């Protein structure tokens, strides 16, 4: 969370934390950070934020999900806990903790042509993978072996990894362009 704030600050944006409906109503876009997707699911339902977030996403609010954030954006999970729900919106199936217990975390660099012509730095921490990409979503990041680790569907961007812990800001910059486009088209 702190790293997302610092990355956005370095790009000239001052984000606010969203914990209440009131705060949600005042933001133009949302970053859903890593953490534990089952906890994000439980807490957002408990505090009646889940449905309003789903509604805003469906209305076109730009949203960037990293790691657990990607899990929250997936339309379906191949191994969610029995009562686990997601906000959805991104036409993908995600598998949680897909790199297994032995590979708890690793850093690498990956090709992400929509973001930059040079590879981006990516840290994977108990990361999910995108097992299936439906027709409404587009692959935007893959590991060298072809594993899909990023997808976009219009206003919704989900990536398996954490760019912000590697000091990588180009994905956030790309996201801010999506936000600017969305704000521009709503004012037209
Ligand atoms: N494994 C976590 C989950 O299932 C995600 C880990 C992370 O966000 N770094 O939500």
XYZ file of C-alpha atoms and ligand atoms in Angstrom:
198
model
C 0.000 0.000 0.000
C 2.704 2.498 1.054
C 4.709 1.667 -2.066
C 1.686 2.336 -4.296
C 1.275 5.738 -2.619
C 4.988 6.520 -3.090
C 4.923 5.409 -6.735
C 1.880 7.568 -7.459
C 3.445 10.491 -5.565
C 6.536 10.193 -7.771
C 4.200 10.608 -10.756
C 2.647 13.765 -9.285
C -0.536 12.179 -7.934
C -1.667 12.236 -4.289
C -3.880 9.205 -3.684
C -6.218 8.835 -0.716
C -6.975 5.608 1.119
C -10.479 4.268 0.590
C -12.037 2.577 3.615
C -15.546 4.021 3.576
C -18.380 4.525 1.090
C -17.957 8.257 1.431
C -14.275 8.021 0.441
C -15.143 5.732 -2.462
C -17.651 8.276 -3.747
C -14.911 10.911 -3.962
C -12.312 9.016 -6.001
C -12.028 8.849 -9.795
C -10.012 5.628 -9.818
C -8.921 2.832 -7.517
C -5.767 0.793 -6.906
C -6.439 -2.549 -5.218
C -3.144 -3.559 -3.582
C -1.691 -6.951 -2.742
C -2.430 -8.602 0.551
C -4.793 -11.493 1.080
C -7.756 -11.701 -1.264
C -9.930 -13.691 1.178
C -9.488 -10.889 3.749
C -10.155 -8.109 1.220
C -13.300 -10.015 0.191
C -14.527 -10.490 3.779
C -13.809 -6.925 4.917
C -15.294 -5.203 1.864
C -18.468 -7.286 2.262
C -18.580 -6.661 6.029
C -18.298 -2.892 5.540
C -20.777 -2.872 2.631
C -18.137 -1.725 0.174
C -18.113 -4.748 -2.142
C -21.299 -3.995 -4.085
C -20.557 -0.260 -4.463
C -17.040 -1.083 -5.731
C -18.509 -3.596 -8.232
C -20.964 -0.956 -9.391
C -18.276 1.718 -9.866
C -16.086 -0.726 -11.813
C -19.056 -1.672 -14.027
C -19.718 2.041 -14.611
C -16.171 2.451 -15.948
C -14.109 3.604 -12.962
C -10.457 2.818 -13.797
C -9.013 0.197 -11.480
C -5.530 -1.324 -11.147
C -5.247 -4.566 -9.171
C -1.897 -6.042 -8.192
C -1.581 -9.622 -6.928
C -4.505 -10.036 -4.460
C -5.960 -7.025 -6.298
C -5.913 -9.029 -9.557
C -7.682 -11.880 -7.739
C -10.416 -9.421 -6.650
C -10.897 -8.266 -10.258
C -11.147 -11.751 -11.792
C -14.556 -12.915 -12.979
C -13.687 -16.418 -11.776
C -11.189 -18.238 -9.557
C -10.071 -21.786 -10.169
C -9.224 -22.395 -6.506
C -10.929 -19.777 -4.362
C -12.021 -20.742 -0.856
C -15.579 -22.118 -0.805
C -17.307 -18.823 -0.012
C -14.771 -16.529 -1.668
C -16.218 -13.785 -3.860
C -14.555 -11.275 -6.128
C -15.580 -7.858 -7.453
C -15.058 -9.229 -10.963
C -15.156 -7.242 -14.182
C -12.063 -8.770 -15.780
C -12.935 -11.690 -18.059
C -10.249 -14.059 -16.743
C -9.879 -17.135 -14.546
C -7.179 -16.754 -11.908
C -5.377 -19.410 -9.851
C -4.179 -18.208 -6.455
C -0.707 -18.987 -5.055
C 0.132 -20.537 -8.406
C 3.894 -20.704 -7.973
C 3.607 -23.027 -4.954
C 5.049 -22.885 -1.460
C 8.655 -23.498 -2.597
C 8.648 -20.397 -4.771
C 7.295 -17.943 -2.236
C 8.593 -14.893 -4.013
C 10.927 -13.898 -6.822
C 11.941 -10.886 -8.836
C 12.226 -10.811 -12.585
C 11.746 -8.510 -15.535
C 9.046 -9.010 -18.094
C 8.050 -7.724 -21.492
C 5.019 -5.460 -21.286
C 4.746 -3.760 -24.676
C 1.658 -1.644 -23.803
C 3.683 -0.044 -21.034
C 7.212 0.228 -22.450
C 9.494 -1.112 -25.174
C 11.990 -2.154 -22.480
C 11.201 -4.850 -19.855
C 9.514 -3.852 -16.591
C 10.647 -4.916 -13.111
C 8.259 -7.326 -11.418
C 8.221 -8.863 -7.936
C 6.008 -11.925 -7.433
C 4.920 -12.629 -3.836
C 2.715 -15.726 -3.343
C 1.429 -14.624 -6.690
C -1.553 -15.780 -8.725
C -1.488 -16.512 -12.455
C -4.122 -15.949 -15.099
C -5.077 -19.429 -16.287
C -7.669 -18.444 -18.851
C -8.282 -15.192 -20.703
C -11.822 -14.722 -21.991
C -12.713 -12.856 -25.193
C -13.394 -9.518 -23.477
C -9.922 -9.280 -21.893
C -6.500 -8.752 -23.510
C -3.181 -10.202 -22.355
C -0.758 -7.405 -21.431
C 1.995 -9.303 -19.558
C 3.506 -12.762 -19.863
C 6.485 -14.565 -18.357
C 9.113 -15.927 -20.747
C 7.392 -19.358 -20.641
C 4.100 -17.840 -21.791
C 2.363 -17.794 -18.395
C -0.116 -14.918 -18.418
C 0.504 -12.491 -15.544
C -1.389 -9.399 -16.702
C -4.636 -8.619 -18.490
C -6.704 -5.552 -19.311
C -10.340 -5.024 -20.144
C -11.030 -1.363 -20.936
C -10.863 0.417 -17.542
C -9.709 -2.677 -15.646
C -6.050 -3.703 -15.334
C -4.981 -6.740 -13.303
C -1.409 -7.943 -12.828
C -0.068 -10.895 -10.809
C 2.976 -9.084 -9.526
C 4.072 -5.993 -7.611
C 5.804 -3.346 -9.720
C 5.749 -0.887 -6.814
C 8.085 -2.893 -4.568
C 10.751 -2.918 -7.291
C 10.576 0.865 -7.743
C 8.938 0.328 -11.131
C 6.600 3.219 -11.974
C 5.808 2.707 -15.663
C 2.735 0.526 -15.045
C 1.270 3.165 -12.720
C 2.054 5.772 -15.383
C 0.192 3.669 -17.933
C -2.711 3.355 -15.484
C -2.792 7.149 -15.027
C -3.199 7.466 -18.819
C -6.204 5.126 -18.621
C -7.564 7.338 -15.813
C -6.990 10.520 -17.860
C -8.777 8.971 -20.849
C -11.739 7.938 -18.690
C -12.008 11.415 -17.128
C -11.677 13.064 -20.529
C -14.458 10.999 -22.062
C -16.826 11.556 -19.116
C -16.420 15.339 -19.458
C -17.093 15.373 -23.186
N -1.786 -15.194 -2.093
C -2.504 -13.989 -1.846
C -4.002 -14.152 -2.062
O -4.449 -15.229 -2.345
C -1.980 -12.853 -2.727
C -0.578 -12.480 -2.331
C -0.217 -11.048 -2.610
O -1.091 -10.191 -2.824
N 1.063 -10.741 -2.584
O -4.749 -13.219 -1.935
